[in-house]
Coordinates of C-alpha atoms in Angstrom, one line a residue:
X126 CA 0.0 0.0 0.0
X127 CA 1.2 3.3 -0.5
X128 CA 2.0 6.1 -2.7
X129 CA 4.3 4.3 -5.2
X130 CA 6.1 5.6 -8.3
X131 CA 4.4 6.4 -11.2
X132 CA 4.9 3.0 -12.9
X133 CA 3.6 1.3 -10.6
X134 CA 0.7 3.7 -9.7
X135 CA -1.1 3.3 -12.8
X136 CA -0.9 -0.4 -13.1
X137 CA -4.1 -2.0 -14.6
X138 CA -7.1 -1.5 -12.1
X139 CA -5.9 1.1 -10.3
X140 CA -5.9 5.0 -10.5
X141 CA -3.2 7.3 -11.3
X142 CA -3.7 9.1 -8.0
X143 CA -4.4 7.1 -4.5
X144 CA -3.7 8.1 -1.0
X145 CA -2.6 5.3 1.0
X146 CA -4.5 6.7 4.2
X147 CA -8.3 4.8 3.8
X148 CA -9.9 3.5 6.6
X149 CA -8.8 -0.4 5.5
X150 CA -5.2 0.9 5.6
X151 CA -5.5 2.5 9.1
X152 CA -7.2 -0.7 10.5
X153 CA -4.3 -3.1 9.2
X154 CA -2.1 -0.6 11.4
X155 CA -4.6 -0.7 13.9
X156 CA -4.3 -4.5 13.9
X157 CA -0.7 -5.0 13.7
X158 CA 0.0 -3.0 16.4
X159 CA -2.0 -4.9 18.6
X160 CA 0.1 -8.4 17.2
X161 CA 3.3 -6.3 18.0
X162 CA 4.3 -7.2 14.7
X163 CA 6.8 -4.5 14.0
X164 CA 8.5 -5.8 11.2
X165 CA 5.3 -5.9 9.5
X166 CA 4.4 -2.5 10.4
X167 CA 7.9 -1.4 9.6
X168 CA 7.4 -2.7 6.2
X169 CA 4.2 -1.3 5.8
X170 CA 5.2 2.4 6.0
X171 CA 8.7 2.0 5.1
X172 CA 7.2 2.7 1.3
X173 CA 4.9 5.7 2.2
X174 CA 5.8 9.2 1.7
X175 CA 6.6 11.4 4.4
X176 CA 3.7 13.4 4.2
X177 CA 1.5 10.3 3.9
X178 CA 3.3 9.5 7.0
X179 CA 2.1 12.4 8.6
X180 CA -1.2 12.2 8.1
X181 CA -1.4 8.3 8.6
X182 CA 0.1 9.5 12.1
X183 CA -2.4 12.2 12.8
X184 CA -4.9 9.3 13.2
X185 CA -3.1 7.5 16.5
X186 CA -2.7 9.0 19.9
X187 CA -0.9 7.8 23.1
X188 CA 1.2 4.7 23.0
X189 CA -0.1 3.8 19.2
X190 CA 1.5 6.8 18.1
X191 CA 4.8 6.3 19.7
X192 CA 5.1 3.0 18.6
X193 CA 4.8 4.2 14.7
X194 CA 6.7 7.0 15.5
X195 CA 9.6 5.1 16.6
X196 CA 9.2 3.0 13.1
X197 CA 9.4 5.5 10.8
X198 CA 13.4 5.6 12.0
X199 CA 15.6 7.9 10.3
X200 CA 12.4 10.0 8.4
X201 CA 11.1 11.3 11.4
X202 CA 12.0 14.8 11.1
X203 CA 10.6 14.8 7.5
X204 CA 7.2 13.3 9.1
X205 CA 7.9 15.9 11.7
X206 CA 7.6 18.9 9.3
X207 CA 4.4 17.7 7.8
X208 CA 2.5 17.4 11.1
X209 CA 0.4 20.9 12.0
X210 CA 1.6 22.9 13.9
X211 CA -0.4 22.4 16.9
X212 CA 0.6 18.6 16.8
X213 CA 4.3 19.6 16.6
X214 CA 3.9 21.6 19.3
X215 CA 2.2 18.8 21.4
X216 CA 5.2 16.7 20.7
X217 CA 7.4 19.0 21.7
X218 CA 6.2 19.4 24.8
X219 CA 6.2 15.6 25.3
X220 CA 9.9 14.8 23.8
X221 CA 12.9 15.1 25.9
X222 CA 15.1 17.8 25.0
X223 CA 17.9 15.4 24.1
X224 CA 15.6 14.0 21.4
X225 CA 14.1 16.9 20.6
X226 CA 17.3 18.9 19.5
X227 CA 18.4 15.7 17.8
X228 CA 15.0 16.1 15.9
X229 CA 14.8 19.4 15.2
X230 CA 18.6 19.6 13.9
X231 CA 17.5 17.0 11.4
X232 CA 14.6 19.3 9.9
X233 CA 15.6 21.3 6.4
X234 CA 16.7 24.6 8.1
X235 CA 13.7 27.0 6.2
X236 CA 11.2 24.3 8.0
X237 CA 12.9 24.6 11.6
X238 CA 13.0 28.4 11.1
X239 CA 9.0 28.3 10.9
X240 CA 8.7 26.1 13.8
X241 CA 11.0 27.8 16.2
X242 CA 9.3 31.0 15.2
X243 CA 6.3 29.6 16.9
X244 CA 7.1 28.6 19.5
X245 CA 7.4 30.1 22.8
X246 CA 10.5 31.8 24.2
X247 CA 12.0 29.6 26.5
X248 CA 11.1 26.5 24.2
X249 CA 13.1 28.5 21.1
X250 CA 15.9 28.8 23.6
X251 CA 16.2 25.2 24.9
X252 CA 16.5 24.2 21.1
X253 CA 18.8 26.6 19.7
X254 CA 20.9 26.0 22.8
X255 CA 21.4 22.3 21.8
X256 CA 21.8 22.5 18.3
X257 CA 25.5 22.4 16.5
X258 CA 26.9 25.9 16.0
X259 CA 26.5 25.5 12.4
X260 CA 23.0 24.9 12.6
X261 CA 22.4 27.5 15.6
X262 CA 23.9 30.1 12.3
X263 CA 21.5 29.1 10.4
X264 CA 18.6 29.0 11.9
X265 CA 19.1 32.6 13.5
X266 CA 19.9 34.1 9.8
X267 CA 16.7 33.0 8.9
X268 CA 14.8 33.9 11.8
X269 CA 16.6 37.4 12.0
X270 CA 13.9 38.5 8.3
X271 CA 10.4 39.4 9.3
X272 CA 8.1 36.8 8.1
X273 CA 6.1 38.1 5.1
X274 CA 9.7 38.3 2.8
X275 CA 11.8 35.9 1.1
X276 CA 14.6 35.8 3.8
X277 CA 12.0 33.6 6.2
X278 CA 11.6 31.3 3.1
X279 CA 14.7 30.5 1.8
X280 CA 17.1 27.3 2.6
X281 CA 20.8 27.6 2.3
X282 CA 21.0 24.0 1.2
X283 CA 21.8 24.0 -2.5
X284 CA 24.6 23.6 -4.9
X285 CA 26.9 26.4 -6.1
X286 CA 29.5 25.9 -8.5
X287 CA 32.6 27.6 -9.7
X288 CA 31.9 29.2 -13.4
X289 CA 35.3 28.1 -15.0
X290 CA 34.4 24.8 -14.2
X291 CA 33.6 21.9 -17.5
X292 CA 30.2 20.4 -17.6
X293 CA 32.4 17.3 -16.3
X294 CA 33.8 18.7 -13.5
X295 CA 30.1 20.3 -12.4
X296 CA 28.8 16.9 -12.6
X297 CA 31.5 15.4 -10.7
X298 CA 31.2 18.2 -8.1
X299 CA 27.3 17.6 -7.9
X300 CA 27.8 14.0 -7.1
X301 CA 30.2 14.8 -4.3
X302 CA 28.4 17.7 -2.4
X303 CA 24.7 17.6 -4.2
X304 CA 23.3 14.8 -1.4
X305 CA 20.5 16.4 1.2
X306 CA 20.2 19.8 -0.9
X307 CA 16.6 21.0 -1.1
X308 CA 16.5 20.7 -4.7
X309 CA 19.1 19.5 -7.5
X310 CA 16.9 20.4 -10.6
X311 CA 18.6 24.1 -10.8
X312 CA 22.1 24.6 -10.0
X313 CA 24.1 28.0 -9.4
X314 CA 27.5 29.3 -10.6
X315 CA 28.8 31.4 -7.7
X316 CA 31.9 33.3 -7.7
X317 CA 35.5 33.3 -5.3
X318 CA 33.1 36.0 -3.7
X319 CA 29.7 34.2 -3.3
X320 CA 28.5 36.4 -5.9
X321 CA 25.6 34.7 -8.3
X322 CA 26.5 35.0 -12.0
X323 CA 24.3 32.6 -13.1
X324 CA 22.0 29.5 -12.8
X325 CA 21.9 26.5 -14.6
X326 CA 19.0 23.4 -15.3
X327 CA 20.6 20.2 -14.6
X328 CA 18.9 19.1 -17.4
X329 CA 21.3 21.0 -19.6
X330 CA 24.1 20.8 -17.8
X331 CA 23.9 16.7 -18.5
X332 CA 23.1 17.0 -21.9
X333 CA 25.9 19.6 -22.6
X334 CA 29.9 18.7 -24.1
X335 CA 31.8 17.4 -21.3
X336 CA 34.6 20.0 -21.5
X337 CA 32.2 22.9 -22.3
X338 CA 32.8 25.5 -19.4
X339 CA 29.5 25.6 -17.5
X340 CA 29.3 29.3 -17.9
X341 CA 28.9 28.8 -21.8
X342 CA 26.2 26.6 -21.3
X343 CA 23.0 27.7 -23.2
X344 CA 20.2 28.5 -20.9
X345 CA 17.5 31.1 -20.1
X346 CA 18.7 34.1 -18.4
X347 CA 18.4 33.6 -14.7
X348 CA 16.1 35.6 -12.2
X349 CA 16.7 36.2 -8.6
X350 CA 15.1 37.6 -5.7
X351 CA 16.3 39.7 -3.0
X352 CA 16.2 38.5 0.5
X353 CA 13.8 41.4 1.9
X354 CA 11.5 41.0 -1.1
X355 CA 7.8 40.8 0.4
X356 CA 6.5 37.0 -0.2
X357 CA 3.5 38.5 -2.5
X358 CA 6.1 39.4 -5.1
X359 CA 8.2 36.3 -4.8
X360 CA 4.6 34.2 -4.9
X361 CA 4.2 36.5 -8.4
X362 CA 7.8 35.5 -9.5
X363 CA 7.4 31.9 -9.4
X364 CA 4.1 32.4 -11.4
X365 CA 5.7 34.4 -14.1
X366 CA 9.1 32.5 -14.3
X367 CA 7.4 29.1 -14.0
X368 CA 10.3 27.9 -12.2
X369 CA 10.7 25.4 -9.6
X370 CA 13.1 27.4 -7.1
X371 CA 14.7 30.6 -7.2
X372 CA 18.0 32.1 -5.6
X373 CA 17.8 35.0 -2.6
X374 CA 20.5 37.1 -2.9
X375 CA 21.4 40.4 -0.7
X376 CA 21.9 43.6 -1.7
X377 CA 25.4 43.0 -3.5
X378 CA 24.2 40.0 -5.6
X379 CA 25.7 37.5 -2.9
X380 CA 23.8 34.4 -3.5
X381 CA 22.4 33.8 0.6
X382 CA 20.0 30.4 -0.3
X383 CA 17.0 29.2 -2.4
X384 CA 13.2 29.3 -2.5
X385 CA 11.4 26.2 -3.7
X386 CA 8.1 25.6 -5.0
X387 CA 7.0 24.1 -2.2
X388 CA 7.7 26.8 0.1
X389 CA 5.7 29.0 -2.4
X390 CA 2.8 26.7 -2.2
X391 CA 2.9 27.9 1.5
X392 CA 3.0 31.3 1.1
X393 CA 0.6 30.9 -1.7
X394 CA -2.2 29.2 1.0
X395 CA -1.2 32.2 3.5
X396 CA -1.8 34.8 0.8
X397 CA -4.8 33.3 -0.4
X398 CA -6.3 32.5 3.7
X399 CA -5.3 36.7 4.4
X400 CA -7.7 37.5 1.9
X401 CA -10.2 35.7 2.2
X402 CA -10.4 36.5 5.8
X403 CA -10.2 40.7 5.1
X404 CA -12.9 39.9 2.6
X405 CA -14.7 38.3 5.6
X406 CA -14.9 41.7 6.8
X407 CA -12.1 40.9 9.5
X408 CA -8.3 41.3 10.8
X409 CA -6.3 38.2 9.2
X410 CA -5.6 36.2 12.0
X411 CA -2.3 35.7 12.6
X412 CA -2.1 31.9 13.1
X413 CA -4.2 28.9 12.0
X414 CA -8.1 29.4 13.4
X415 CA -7.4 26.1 15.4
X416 CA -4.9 27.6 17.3
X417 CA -6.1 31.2 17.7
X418 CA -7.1 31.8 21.6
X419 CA -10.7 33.9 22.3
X420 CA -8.9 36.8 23.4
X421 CA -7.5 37.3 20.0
X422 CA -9.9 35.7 17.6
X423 CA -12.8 38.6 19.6
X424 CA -10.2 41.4 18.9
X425 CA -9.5 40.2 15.7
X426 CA -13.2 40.4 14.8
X427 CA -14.7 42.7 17.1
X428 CA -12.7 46.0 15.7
X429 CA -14.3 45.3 12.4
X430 CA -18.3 44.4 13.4
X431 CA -17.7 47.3 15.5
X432 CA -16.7 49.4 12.5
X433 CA -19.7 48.0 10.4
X434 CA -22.1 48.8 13.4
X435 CA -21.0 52.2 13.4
X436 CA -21.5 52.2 10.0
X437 CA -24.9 50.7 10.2
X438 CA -26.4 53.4 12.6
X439 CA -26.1 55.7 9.7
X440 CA -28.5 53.8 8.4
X441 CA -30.9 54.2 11.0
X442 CA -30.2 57.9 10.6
X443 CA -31.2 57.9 7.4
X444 CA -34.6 56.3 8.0
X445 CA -35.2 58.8 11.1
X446 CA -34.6 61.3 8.3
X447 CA -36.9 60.2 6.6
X448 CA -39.2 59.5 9.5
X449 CA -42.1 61.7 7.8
X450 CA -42.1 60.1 4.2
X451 CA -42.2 57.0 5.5
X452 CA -45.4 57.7 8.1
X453 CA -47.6 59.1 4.9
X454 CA -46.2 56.4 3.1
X455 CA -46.3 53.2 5.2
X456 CA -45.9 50.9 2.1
X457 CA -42.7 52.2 1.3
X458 CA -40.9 50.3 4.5
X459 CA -42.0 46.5 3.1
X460 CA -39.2 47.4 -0.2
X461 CA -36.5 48.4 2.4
X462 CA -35.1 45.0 3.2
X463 CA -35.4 44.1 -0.9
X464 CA -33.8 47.7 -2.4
X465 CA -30.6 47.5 0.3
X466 CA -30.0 44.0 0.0
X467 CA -30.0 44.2 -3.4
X468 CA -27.5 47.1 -3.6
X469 CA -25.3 45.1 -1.0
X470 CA -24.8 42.6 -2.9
X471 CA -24.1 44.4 -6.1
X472 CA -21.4 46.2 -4.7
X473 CA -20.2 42.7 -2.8
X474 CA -20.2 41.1 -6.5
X475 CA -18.2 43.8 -8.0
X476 CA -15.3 44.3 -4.7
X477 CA -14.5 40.6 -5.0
X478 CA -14.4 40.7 -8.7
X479 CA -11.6 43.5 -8.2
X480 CA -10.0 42.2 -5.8
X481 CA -9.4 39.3 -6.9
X482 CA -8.4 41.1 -10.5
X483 CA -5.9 43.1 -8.8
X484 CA -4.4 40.2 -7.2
X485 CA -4.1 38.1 -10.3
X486 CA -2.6 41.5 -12.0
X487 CA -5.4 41.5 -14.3
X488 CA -6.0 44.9 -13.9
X489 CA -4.2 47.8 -12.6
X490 CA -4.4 51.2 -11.5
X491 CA -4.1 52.6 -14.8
X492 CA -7.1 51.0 -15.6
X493 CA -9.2 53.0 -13.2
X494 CA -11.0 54.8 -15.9
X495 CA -12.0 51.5 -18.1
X496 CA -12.9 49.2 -14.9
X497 CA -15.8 52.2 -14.4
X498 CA -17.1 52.6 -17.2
X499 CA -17.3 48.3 -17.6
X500 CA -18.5 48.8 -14.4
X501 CA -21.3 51.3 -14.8
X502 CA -22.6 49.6 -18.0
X503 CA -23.1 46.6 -15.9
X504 CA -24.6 48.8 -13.1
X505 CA -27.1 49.7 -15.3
X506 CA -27.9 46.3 -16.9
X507 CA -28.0 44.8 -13.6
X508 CA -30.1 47.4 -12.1
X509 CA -32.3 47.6 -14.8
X510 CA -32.9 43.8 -14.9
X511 CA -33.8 43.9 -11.0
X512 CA -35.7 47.0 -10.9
X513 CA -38.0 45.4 -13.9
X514 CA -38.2 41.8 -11.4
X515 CA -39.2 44.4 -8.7
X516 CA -41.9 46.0 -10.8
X517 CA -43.5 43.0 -12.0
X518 CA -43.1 41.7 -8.4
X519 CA -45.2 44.6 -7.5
X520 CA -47.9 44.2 -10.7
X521 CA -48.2 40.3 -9.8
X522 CA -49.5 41.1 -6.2
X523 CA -51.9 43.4 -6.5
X524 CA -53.3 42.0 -9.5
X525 CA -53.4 38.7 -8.0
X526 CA -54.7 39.7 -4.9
X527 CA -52.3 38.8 -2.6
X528 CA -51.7 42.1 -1.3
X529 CA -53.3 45.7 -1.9
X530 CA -50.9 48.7 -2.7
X531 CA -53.7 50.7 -3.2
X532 CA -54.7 53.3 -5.9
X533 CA -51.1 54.3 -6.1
X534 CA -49.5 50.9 -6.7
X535 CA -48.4 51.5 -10.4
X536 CA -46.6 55.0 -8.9
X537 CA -44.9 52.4 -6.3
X538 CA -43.9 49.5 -9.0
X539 CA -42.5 52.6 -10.9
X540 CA -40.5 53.6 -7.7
X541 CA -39.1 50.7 -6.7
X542 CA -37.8 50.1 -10.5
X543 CA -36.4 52.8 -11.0
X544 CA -35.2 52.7 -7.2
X545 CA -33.1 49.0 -7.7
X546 CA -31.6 50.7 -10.7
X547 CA -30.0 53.7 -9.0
X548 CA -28.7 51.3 -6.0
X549 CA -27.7 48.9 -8.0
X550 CA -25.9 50.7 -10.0
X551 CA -24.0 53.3 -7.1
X552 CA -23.4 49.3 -5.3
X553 CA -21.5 48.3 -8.3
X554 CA -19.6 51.3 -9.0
X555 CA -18.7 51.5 -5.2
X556 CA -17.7 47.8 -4.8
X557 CA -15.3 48.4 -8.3
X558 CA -13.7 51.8 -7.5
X559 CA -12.8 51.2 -3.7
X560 CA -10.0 48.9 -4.3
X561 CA -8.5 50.5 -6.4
X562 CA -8.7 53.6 -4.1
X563 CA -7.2 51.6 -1.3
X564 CA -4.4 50.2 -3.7
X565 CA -3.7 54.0 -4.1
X566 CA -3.4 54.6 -0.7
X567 CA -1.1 51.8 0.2
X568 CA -3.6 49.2 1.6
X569 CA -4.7 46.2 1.0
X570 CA -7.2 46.0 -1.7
X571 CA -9.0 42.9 0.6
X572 CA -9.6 45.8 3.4
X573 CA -12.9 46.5 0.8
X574 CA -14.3 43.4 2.5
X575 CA -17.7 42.5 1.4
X576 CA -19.5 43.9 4.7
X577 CA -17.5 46.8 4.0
X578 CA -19.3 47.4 1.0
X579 CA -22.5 46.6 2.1
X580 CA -22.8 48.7 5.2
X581 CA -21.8 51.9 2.5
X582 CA -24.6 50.8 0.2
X583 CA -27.0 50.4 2.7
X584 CA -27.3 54.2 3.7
X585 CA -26.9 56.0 0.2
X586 CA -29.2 53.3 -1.0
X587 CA -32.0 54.2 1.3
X588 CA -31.0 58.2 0.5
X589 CA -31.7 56.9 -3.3
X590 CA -34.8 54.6 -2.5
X591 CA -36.9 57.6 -0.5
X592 CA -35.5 60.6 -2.9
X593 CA -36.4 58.8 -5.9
X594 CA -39.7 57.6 -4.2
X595 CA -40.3 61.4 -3.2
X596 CA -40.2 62.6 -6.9
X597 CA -42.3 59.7 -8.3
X598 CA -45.3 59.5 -5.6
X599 CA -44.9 63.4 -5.1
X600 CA -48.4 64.8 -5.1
X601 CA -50.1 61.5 -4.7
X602 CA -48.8 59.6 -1.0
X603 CA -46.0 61.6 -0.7

């Protein structure tokens, strides 16, 4: 069982893709554990991925899990850096320093940064304190970057070569020193000062004459990134480059380490969970929901519902201003619920269209002018199509029966049409334009959260729904 290699994962009768971790799989474990056949169970996972031996982990507690955590034998801190964080944690408090040093020292260093980053004080401490000096370097070069840029990301485990080296000697040099590198698809051709002057696929460099110098070796023109380069634009870099890691270099082109694809994936899901949590119409939280405390997952929501609150009590301002209109024209409150809902979500619609545009550099700030007039066109066509459901909606009742607007109803169908067409169209010019004027100001374009929106276009869309009411029913109920 197991994730194999490709041959032998799409053998006849069986899919290309199969996670070894199914129920069956997990009771076999269950059941040789309880024989005490460890050779067995050795066997068993001995074939799995690491991550797959994470997750098959994640499924035991108490002496279960120790016993298959003792199996898995040299591959435990590769099993340890898939586990979540709140498990690693867990186990941490549990292991004996001793072991735990021994465990952590073993981790790639861009995966032990994370973790020690995490983790309380004293436990940091007690781990850097037993770790070999080398490693203690390390680790405190990466930790000493804030955490949104490339520095945090970046392993100093890859392989650099001297340029006036032949494609021979490269490949002979790569055999010696290219074992427990993050990555041998790329390699890099450093200078006597540690300078980068240029990377090479391994691809090429096999393919190439043996007694070719390396630095004449055909191959795209290399990209890097600098180590304080905020992980948005290194997430953007790997999508434009299409490459599977890229070198960090400081400010005088020294090559420092490397960014793989799988560390972008990670930044990738924190980018992608930031947003989605501003569009929630919230603070991003600052660690997984799982392991936020109350204190900080009320303060990270509270400051924002007590904005929109705020917020909404212009609304009720606006109906007390209107206090009058609405007493000599009672019917008027029944549309109130339809007419700001309706511009809500307009403008909800068109901020998370934008945002997300902005994001995938679809559109920029130069294309202010052409997202409003898109935009206002499809106000319009929108509004129009609701504001002719809302008349009809109207027409259908009273002729039906099922309520009475009285003598004035086709004055009111005529309101509330024309009504859904001004908010829906200020909603969908509101939710378009304020990213892009928070993207001018420096912020987050996510900030215009959905609730954001909403709470704007609830009080000018009442202002729109009674002043446009006022005009139409003028002389009749109003």
């Amino acid at each position: 069982p197991g994730l194999q290699s490709e041959a032998r994962a799409t053998l006849p009768g069986r899919p290309p893709f199969v996670t070894p971790i199914d129920p069956d799989f997990k009771t076999r474990i269950t059941s040789l554990i309880e024989q005490r056949a460890w050779h067995a169970l050795r066997r068993q996972i001995s074939d799995l991925h690491s991550a797959d031996i994470a997750e098959l982990l994640g499924g035991f507690e108490g002496d279960e899990f120790n016993i298959l955590f003792r199996l898995v034998g040299k591959r435990k801190a590769d099993a340890f850096s898939y586990f979540p964080v709140d498990r690693q944690r867990e186990l941490i408090r549990e292991t004996e320093p001793a072991q735990l040093s021994l465990l952590v020292s073993q981790m790639q260093p861009d995966d032990r940064a994370r973790l020690i980053s995490v983790l309380p004080r004293e436990t940091s401490n007690i781990i850097l304190a037993r770790l070999p000096p080398s490693e203690i370097k390390r680790s405190l070069v990466s930790l000493s970057y804030p955490e949104d840029t490339a520095g945090r990301y970046m392993t100093p485990d890859f392989v650099a070569i001297d340029p006036e080296m032949t494609a021979a000697e490269a490949l002979a040099h790569i055999r010696q020193h290219g074992r427990k590198k993050e990555t041998l698809n790329v390699v890099y051709l450093v200078d006597k000062d540690g300078r980068l002057v240029e990377d090479l696929t391994l691809g090429n460099l096999v393919l190439a004459d043996p007694d070719a110098k390396v630095l004449d070796i055909v191959d795209p023109g290399f990209v890097d990134l600098r180590d304080t380069t905020p992980q948005e634009k290194v997430l953007e870099a790997f999508k434009k480059y299409d490459r599977v890691a890229l070198p960090v270099t400081d400010a005088s082109g020294r090559m420092l380490g490397i960014i793989t694809v799988d560390d972008v994936m990670d930044v990738a899901e924190d980018e992608m969970t930031e947003d989605m949590q501003k569009i929630g119409g919230m603070d991003a939280l600052d660690a997984a929901y799982s392991q936020t405390g109350l204190f900080q997952m009320v303060r990270k929501r509270g400051v924002w519902l007590a904005v929109l609150f705020v917020g909404e009590l212009f609304t009720a301002s606006a109906m007390a201003h209107y206090e009058e209109e609405l007493a000599r024209a009672l019917v008027l409150t029944l549309f109130i619920p339809l007419i700001i809902s309706s511009g809500g979500n307009s403008g909800s619609q068109a901020a998370s269209l934008l945002i997300r545009a902005l994001a995938l550099k679809d559109v920029a700030l130069s294309d202010g002018w052409r997202v409003m007039r898109r935009e206002l066109a499809s106000g319009l066509a929108l509004g129009t199509l609701l504001g002719i459901l809302g008349f009809v909606r109207v027409t259908l009742w009273q002729w039906a029966g099922v309520v009475d607007y009285g003598e004035h109803w086709f004055l009111i169908a005529t309101a509330i049409g024309l009504s859904l067409v001004g908010v829906v169209t200020f909603g969908t010019l509101v939710g378009a334009l304020l990213p892009f004027l928070l993207q001018r100001l420096g912020l987050d374009p996510a900030t215009s959260s959905a609730p954001f929106v909403a709470t704007l276009v609830d009080v000018t869309g009442l202002v729109i729904y009674f002043q446009v009411a006022a005009v139409v029913l003028r002389g009749t109920l109003l």
